[in-house]
Structure formats: C-alpha cells, structure tokens
mmCIF file of C-alpha atoms in Angstrom:
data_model
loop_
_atom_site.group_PDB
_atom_site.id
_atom_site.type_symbol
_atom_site.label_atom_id
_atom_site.label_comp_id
_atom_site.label_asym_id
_atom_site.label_seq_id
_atom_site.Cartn_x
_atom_site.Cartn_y
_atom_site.Cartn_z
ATOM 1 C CA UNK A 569 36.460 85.211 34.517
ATOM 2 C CA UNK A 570 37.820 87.368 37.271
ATOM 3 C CA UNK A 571 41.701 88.645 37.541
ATOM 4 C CA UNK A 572 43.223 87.297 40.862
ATOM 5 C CA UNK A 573 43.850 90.613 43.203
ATOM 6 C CA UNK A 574 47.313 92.255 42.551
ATOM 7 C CA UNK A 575 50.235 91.145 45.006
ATOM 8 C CA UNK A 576 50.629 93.206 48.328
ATOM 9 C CA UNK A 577 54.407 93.284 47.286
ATOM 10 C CA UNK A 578 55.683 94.272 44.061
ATOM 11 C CA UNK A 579 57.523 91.278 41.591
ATOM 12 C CA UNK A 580 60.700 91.069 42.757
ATOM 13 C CA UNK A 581 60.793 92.494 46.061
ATOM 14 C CA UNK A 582 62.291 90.035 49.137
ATOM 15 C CA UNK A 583 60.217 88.680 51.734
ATOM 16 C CA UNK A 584 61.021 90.089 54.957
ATOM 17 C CA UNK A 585 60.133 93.105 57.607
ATOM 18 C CA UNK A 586 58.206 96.169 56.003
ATOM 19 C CA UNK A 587 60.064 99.285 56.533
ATOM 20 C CA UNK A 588 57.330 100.758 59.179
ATOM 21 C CA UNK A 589 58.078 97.629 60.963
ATOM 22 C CA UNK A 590 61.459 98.098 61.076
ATOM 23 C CA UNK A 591 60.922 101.905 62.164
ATOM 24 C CA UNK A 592 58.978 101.276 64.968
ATOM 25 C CA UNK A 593 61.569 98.576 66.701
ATOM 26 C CA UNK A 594 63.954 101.105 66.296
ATOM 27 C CA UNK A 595 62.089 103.480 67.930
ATOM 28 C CA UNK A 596 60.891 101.479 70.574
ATOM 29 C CA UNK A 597 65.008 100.026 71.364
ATOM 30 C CA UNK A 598 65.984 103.724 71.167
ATOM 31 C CA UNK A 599 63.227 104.802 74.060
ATOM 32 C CA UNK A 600 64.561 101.243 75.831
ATOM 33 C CA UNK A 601 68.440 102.542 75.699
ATOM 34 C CA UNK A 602 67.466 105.996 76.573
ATOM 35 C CA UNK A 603 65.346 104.333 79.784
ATOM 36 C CA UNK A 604 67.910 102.690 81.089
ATOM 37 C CA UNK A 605 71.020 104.269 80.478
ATOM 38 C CA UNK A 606 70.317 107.099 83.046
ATOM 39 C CA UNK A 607 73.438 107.068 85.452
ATOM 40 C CA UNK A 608 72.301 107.413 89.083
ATOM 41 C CA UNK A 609 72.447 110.580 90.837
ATOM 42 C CA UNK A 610 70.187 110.134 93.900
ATOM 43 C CA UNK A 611 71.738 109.896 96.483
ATOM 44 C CA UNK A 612 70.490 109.172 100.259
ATOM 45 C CA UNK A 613 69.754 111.301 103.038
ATOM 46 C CA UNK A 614 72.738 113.405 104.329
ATOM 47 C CA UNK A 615 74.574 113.653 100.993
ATOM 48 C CA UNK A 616 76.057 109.507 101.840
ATOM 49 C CA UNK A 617 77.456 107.973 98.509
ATOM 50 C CA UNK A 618 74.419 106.499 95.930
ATOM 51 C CA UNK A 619 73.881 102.641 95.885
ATOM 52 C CA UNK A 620 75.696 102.833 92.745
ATOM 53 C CA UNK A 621 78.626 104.650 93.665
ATOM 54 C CA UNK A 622 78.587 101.782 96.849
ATOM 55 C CA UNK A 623 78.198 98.943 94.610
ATOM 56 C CA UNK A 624 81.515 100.727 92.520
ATOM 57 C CA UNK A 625 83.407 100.906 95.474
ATOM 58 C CA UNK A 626 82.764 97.371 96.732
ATOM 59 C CA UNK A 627 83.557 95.580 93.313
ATOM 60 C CA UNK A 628 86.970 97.719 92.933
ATOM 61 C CA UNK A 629 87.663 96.557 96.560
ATOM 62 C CA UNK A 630 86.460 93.005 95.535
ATOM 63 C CA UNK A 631 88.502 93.125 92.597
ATOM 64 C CA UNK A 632 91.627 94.069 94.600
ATOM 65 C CA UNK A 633 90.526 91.627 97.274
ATOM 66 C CA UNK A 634 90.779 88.475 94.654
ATOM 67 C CA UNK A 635 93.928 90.236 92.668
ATOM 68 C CA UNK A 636 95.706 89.295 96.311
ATOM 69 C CA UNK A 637 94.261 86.162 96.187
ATOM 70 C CA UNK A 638 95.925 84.950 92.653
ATOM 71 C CA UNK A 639 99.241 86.800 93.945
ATOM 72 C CA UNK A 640 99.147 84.717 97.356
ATOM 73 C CA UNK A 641 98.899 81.439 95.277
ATOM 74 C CA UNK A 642 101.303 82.078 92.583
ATOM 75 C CA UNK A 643 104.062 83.320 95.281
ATOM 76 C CA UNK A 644 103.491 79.536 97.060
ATOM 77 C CA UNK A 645 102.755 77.445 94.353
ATOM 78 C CA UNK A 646 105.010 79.513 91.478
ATOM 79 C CA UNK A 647 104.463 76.074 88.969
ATOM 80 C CA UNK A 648 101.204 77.856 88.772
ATOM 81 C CA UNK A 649 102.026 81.304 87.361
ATOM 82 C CA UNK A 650 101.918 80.751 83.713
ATOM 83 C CA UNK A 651 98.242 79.170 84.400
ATOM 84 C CA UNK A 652 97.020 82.543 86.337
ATOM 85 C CA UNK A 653 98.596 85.030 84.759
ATOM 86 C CA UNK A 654 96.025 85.953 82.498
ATOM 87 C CA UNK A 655 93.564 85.287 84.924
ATOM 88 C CA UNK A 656 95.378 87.661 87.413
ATOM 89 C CA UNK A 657 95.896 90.416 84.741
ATOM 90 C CA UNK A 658 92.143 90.146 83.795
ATOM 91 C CA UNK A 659 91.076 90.588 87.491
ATOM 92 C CA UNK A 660 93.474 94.075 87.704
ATOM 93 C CA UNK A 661 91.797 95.151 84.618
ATOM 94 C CA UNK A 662 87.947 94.879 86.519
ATOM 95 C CA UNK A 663 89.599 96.514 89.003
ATOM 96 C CA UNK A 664 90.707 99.207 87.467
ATOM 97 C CA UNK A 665 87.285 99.413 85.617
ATOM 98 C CA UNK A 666 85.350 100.055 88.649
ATOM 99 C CA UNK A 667 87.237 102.546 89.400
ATOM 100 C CA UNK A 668 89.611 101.069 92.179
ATOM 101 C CA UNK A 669 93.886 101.389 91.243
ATOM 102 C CA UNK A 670 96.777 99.482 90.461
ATOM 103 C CA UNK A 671 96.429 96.136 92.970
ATOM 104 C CA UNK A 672 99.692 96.252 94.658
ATOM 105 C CA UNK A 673 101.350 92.205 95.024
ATOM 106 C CA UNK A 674 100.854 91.170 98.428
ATOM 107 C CA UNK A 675 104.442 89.680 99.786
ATOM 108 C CA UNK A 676 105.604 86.535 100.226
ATOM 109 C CA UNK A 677 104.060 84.321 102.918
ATOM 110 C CA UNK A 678 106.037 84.288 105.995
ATOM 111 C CA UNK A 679 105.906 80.785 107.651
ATOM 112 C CA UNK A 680 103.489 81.946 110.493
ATOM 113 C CA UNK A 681 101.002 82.469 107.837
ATOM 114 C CA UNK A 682 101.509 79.268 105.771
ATOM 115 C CA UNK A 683 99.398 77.501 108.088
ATOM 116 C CA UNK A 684 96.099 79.475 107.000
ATOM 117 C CA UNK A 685 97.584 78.796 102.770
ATOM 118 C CA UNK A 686 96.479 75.738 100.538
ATOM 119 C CA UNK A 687 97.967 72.507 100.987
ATOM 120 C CA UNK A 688 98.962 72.282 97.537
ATOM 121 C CA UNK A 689 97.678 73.430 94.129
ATOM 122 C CA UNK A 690 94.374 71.571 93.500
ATOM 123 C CA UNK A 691 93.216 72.920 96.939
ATOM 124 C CA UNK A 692 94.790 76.518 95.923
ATOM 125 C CA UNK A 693 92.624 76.475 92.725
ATOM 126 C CA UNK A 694 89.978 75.299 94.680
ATOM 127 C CA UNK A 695 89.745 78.189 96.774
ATOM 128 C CA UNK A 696 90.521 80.768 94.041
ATOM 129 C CA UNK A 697 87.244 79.358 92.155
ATOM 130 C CA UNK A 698 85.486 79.861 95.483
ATOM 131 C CA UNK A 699 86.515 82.940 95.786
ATOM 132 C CA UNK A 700 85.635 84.018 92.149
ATOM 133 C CA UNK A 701 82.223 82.383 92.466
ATOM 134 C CA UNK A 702 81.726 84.100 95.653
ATOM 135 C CA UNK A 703 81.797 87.517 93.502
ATOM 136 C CA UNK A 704 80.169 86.224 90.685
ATOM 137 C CA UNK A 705 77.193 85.342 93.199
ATOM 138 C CA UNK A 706 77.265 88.951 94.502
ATOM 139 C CA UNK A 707 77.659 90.831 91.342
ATOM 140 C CA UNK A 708 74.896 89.253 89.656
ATOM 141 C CA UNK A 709 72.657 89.960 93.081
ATOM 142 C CA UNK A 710 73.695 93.759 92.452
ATOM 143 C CA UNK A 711 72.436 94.129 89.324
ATOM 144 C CA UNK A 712 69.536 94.656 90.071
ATOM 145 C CA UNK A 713 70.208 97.754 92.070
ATOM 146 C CA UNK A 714 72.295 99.853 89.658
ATOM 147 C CA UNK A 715 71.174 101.653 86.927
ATOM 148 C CA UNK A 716 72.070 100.532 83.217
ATOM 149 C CA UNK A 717 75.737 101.516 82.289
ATOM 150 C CA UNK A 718 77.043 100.325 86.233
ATOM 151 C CA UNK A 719 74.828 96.555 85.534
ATOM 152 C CA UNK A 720 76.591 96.273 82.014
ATOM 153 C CA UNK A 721 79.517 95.924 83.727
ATOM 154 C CA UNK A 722 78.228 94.406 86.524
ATOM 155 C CA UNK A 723 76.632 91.656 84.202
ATOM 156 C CA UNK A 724 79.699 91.364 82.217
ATOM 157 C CA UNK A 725 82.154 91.582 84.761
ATOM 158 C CA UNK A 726 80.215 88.389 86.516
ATOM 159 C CA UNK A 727 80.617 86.737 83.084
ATOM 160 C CA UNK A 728 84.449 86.850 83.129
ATOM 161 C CA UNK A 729 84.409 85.615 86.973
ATOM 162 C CA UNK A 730 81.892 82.317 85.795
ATOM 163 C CA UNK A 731 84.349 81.786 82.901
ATOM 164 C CA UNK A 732 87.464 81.826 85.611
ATOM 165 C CA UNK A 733 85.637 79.009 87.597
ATOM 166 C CA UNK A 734 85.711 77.477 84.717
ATOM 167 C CA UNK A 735 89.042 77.528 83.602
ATOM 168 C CA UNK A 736 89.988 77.060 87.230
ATOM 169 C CA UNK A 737 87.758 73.886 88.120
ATOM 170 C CA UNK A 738 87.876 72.170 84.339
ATOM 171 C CA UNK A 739 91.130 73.054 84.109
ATOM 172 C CA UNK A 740 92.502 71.462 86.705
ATOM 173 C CA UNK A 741 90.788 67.911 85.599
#
C-alpha cells in the first residue's frame, strides 16, 4: 500500500498567501506609487504655469469663491450659522490646501444687493449645495489631468464637497 504524498504546507502552518506572493504585490504597489506620484514639472510653451499648477490655482480660487458663498448666507440668514460653521471652516481649510490664503468674510449685504440673495433659508441651502456640486463636478473632471499627489487631493477634496450636498440637501428635510 502506497503513503499518500507529503503536504505542500507543513502541520500547523495557516492557510493563506505564500510569502513570494506577498513579495511580489509589494513590489508591484511600490512600482504603482512610484508611477504615479511624480509631481508635474512640464510646463507649456513660453515657460506659462503647468496644468497642474492651473488646476491649483483654480481650486484655491474655487475654494475662496464658495468660502464667500457660506459667509453671504450666514450674514442674511444668521439662524443658520451654527449649521455652516463647520462646513465654512472645512471649505477655508481646502483652500488653504491648494495653496490659496486666508478667505477674507465678504460684508454685509447692502439692500441694493439683496435682490440677487435667497429668499429665505431652504432656497439659501439650495444654492450653497449647487454651488458645492458645481465644484465637486469640476474637481472630479480634473483628475484626470493632474498627476498623483495634486488628484489625491483633488479626489478627496471632491469627497468632502459630495458629503456637504449632503448635509446641505438631507439636512434640510
């Protein structure tokens, strides 16, 4: 009678990846990071700013653009500050991480220019989740263009502005 062949494993050793396996993922996610975590340099003809350092620019200004947005609400509808604060001071932060500055608060509506402001606060929110789902919309769009570190951001950045829709569409329900 003929012994069965001897295990491929040991006794006692777990089930799971081989070691060579897990070698070669890690070499193959280290050549992936090191692909794509190039920063761009190129820039176009005439020495004009890189579509990276463009795409900065524009989200900072975006950034800044929306930070005057939330300030313009929660000077004519102040019931709504303790709602957007957080929302507000998240917006300065992705401001500040694209490299644009401290937002400065817009002042306070004159009459003239109440005519172009909300209504009231459900059409106020509305119109800050428009405008946050407006960049969301273009952020994820740029992604594509940018090299790695600038589409993390990008990417996660867009994530925070989907998440504010939320908050400001669900919340208001």
């Amino acid at each position: 009678m003929p012994f069965p062949p001897p295990p491929r494993t040991p006794l006692g050793t777990p089930p799971g990846p081989r070691r060579r396996t897990l070698l070669a993922s890690a070499a193959g996610a280290a050549l992936l990071v090191g692909c794509t975590a190039e920063p761009d340099t190129t820039a176009t003809s005439a020495g004009s700013p890189s579509v990276a350092e463009r795409t900065r620019a524009r989200a900072a200004r975006d950034s800044t653009e929306l930070v005057q947005q939330y300030d313009a609400v929660i000077s004519a509808f102040p019931v709504l500050a303790d709602r957007l604060s957080e929302l507000r001071a998240e917006v300065v932060r992705h401001a500040k991480s694209f490299g644009g500055g401290e937002p400065t608060p817009t002042p306070t509506p004159t009459p003239t220019s109440a005519s172009a402001a909300p209504a009231n606060e459900r059409d106020a929110l509305a119109g800050l989740a428009a405008a946050e789902r407006t960049l969301v919309d273009l952020r994820t769009k740029a992604l594509l263009e940018v090299p790695g570190e600038l589409a993390r951001l990008l990417a996660s950045v867009a994530a925070a502005g989907a998440a504010h829709v939320y908050l400001l569409t669900e919340g208001a329900k």
